[in-house]
Coordinates of C-alpha atoms in Angstrom, one line a residue:
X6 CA 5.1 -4.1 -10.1
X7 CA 8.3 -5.4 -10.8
X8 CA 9.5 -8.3 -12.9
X9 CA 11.9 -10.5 -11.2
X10 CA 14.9 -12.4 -14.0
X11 CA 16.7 -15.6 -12.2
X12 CA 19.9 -17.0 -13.6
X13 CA 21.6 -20.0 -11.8
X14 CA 25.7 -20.8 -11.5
X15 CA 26.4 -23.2 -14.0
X16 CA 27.8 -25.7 -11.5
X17 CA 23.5 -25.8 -10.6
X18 CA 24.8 -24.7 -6.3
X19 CA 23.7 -21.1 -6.7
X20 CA 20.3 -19.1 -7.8
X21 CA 20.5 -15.7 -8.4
X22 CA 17.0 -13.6 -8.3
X23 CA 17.4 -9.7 -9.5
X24 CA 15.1 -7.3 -10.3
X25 CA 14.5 -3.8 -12.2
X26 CA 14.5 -2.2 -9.2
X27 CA 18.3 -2.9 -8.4
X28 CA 17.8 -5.6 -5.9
X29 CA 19.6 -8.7 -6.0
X30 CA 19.3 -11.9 -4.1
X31 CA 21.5 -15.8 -4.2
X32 CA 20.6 -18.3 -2.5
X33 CA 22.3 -22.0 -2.1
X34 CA 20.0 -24.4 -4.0
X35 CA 21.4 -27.3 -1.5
X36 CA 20.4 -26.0 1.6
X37 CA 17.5 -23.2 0.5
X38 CA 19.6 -20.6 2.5
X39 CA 20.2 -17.1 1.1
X40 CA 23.8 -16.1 0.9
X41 CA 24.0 -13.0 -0.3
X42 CA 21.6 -9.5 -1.1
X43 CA 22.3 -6.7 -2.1
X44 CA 21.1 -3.6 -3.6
X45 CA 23.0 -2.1 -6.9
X46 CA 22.4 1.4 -7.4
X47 CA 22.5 0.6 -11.6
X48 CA 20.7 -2.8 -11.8
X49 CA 21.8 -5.7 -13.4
X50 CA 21.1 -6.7 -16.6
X51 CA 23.3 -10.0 -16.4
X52 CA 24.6 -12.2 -13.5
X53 CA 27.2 -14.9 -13.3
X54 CA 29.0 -16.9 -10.7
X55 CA 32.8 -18.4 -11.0
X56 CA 33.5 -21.5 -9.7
X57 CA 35.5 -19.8 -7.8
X58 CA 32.8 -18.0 -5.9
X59 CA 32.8 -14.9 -7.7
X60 CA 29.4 -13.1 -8.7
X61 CA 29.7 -10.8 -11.9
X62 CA 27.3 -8.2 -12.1
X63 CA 26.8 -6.4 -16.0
X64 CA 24.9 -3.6 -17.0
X65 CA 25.2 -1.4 -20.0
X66 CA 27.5 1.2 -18.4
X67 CA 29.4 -1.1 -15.4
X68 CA 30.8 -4.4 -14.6
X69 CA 31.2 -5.3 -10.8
X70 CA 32.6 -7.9 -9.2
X71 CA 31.5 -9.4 -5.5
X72 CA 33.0 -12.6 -3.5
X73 CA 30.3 -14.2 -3.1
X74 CA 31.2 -15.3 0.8
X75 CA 31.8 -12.2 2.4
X76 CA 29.6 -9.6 0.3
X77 CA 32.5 -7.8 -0.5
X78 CA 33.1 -5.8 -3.5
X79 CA 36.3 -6.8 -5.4
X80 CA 35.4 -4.7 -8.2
X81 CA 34.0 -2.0 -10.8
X82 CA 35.2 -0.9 -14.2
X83 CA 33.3 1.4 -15.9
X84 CA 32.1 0.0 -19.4
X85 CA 33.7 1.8 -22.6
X86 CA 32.0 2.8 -25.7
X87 CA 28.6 0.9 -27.1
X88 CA 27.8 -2.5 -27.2

């Protein structure tokens, strides 16, 4: 089995479920709906939204960056050296 981590946005509007198996989930805490999932081939070790509807994804080797609207990915950059 895997464990599940939640983070939510700061703002309190979005929950973010994740897991070790590289699936990710947010919902909208007003309305209960889920807004966005997807499935990240590396994980994620940390998630963050923006206020300006940005979700930041962080592992150890990777950084990406989705709008959290449309699903789309805005970007990746390819972590440098150790933490």
């Amino acid at each position: 089995e895997t464990e599940t981590y939640h983070d939510i946005s700061s703002d309190g509007k979005w929950l973010i479920a994740r897991n070790g198996d590289g699936h990710l989930s947010v919902w909208d805490t007003q309305t209960g709906n889920l807004q966005l999932r997807k499935h990240l081939k590396y994980g994620a070790n940390r998630c963050a939204i923006s206020n300006a509807g940005v979700l930041t994804v962080w592992t150890a080797a990777f950084l990406d960056r989705f709008d959290l609207i449309s699903g789309e990915q805005l970007s990746q950059v390819k972590m440098q050296g150790k933490p």
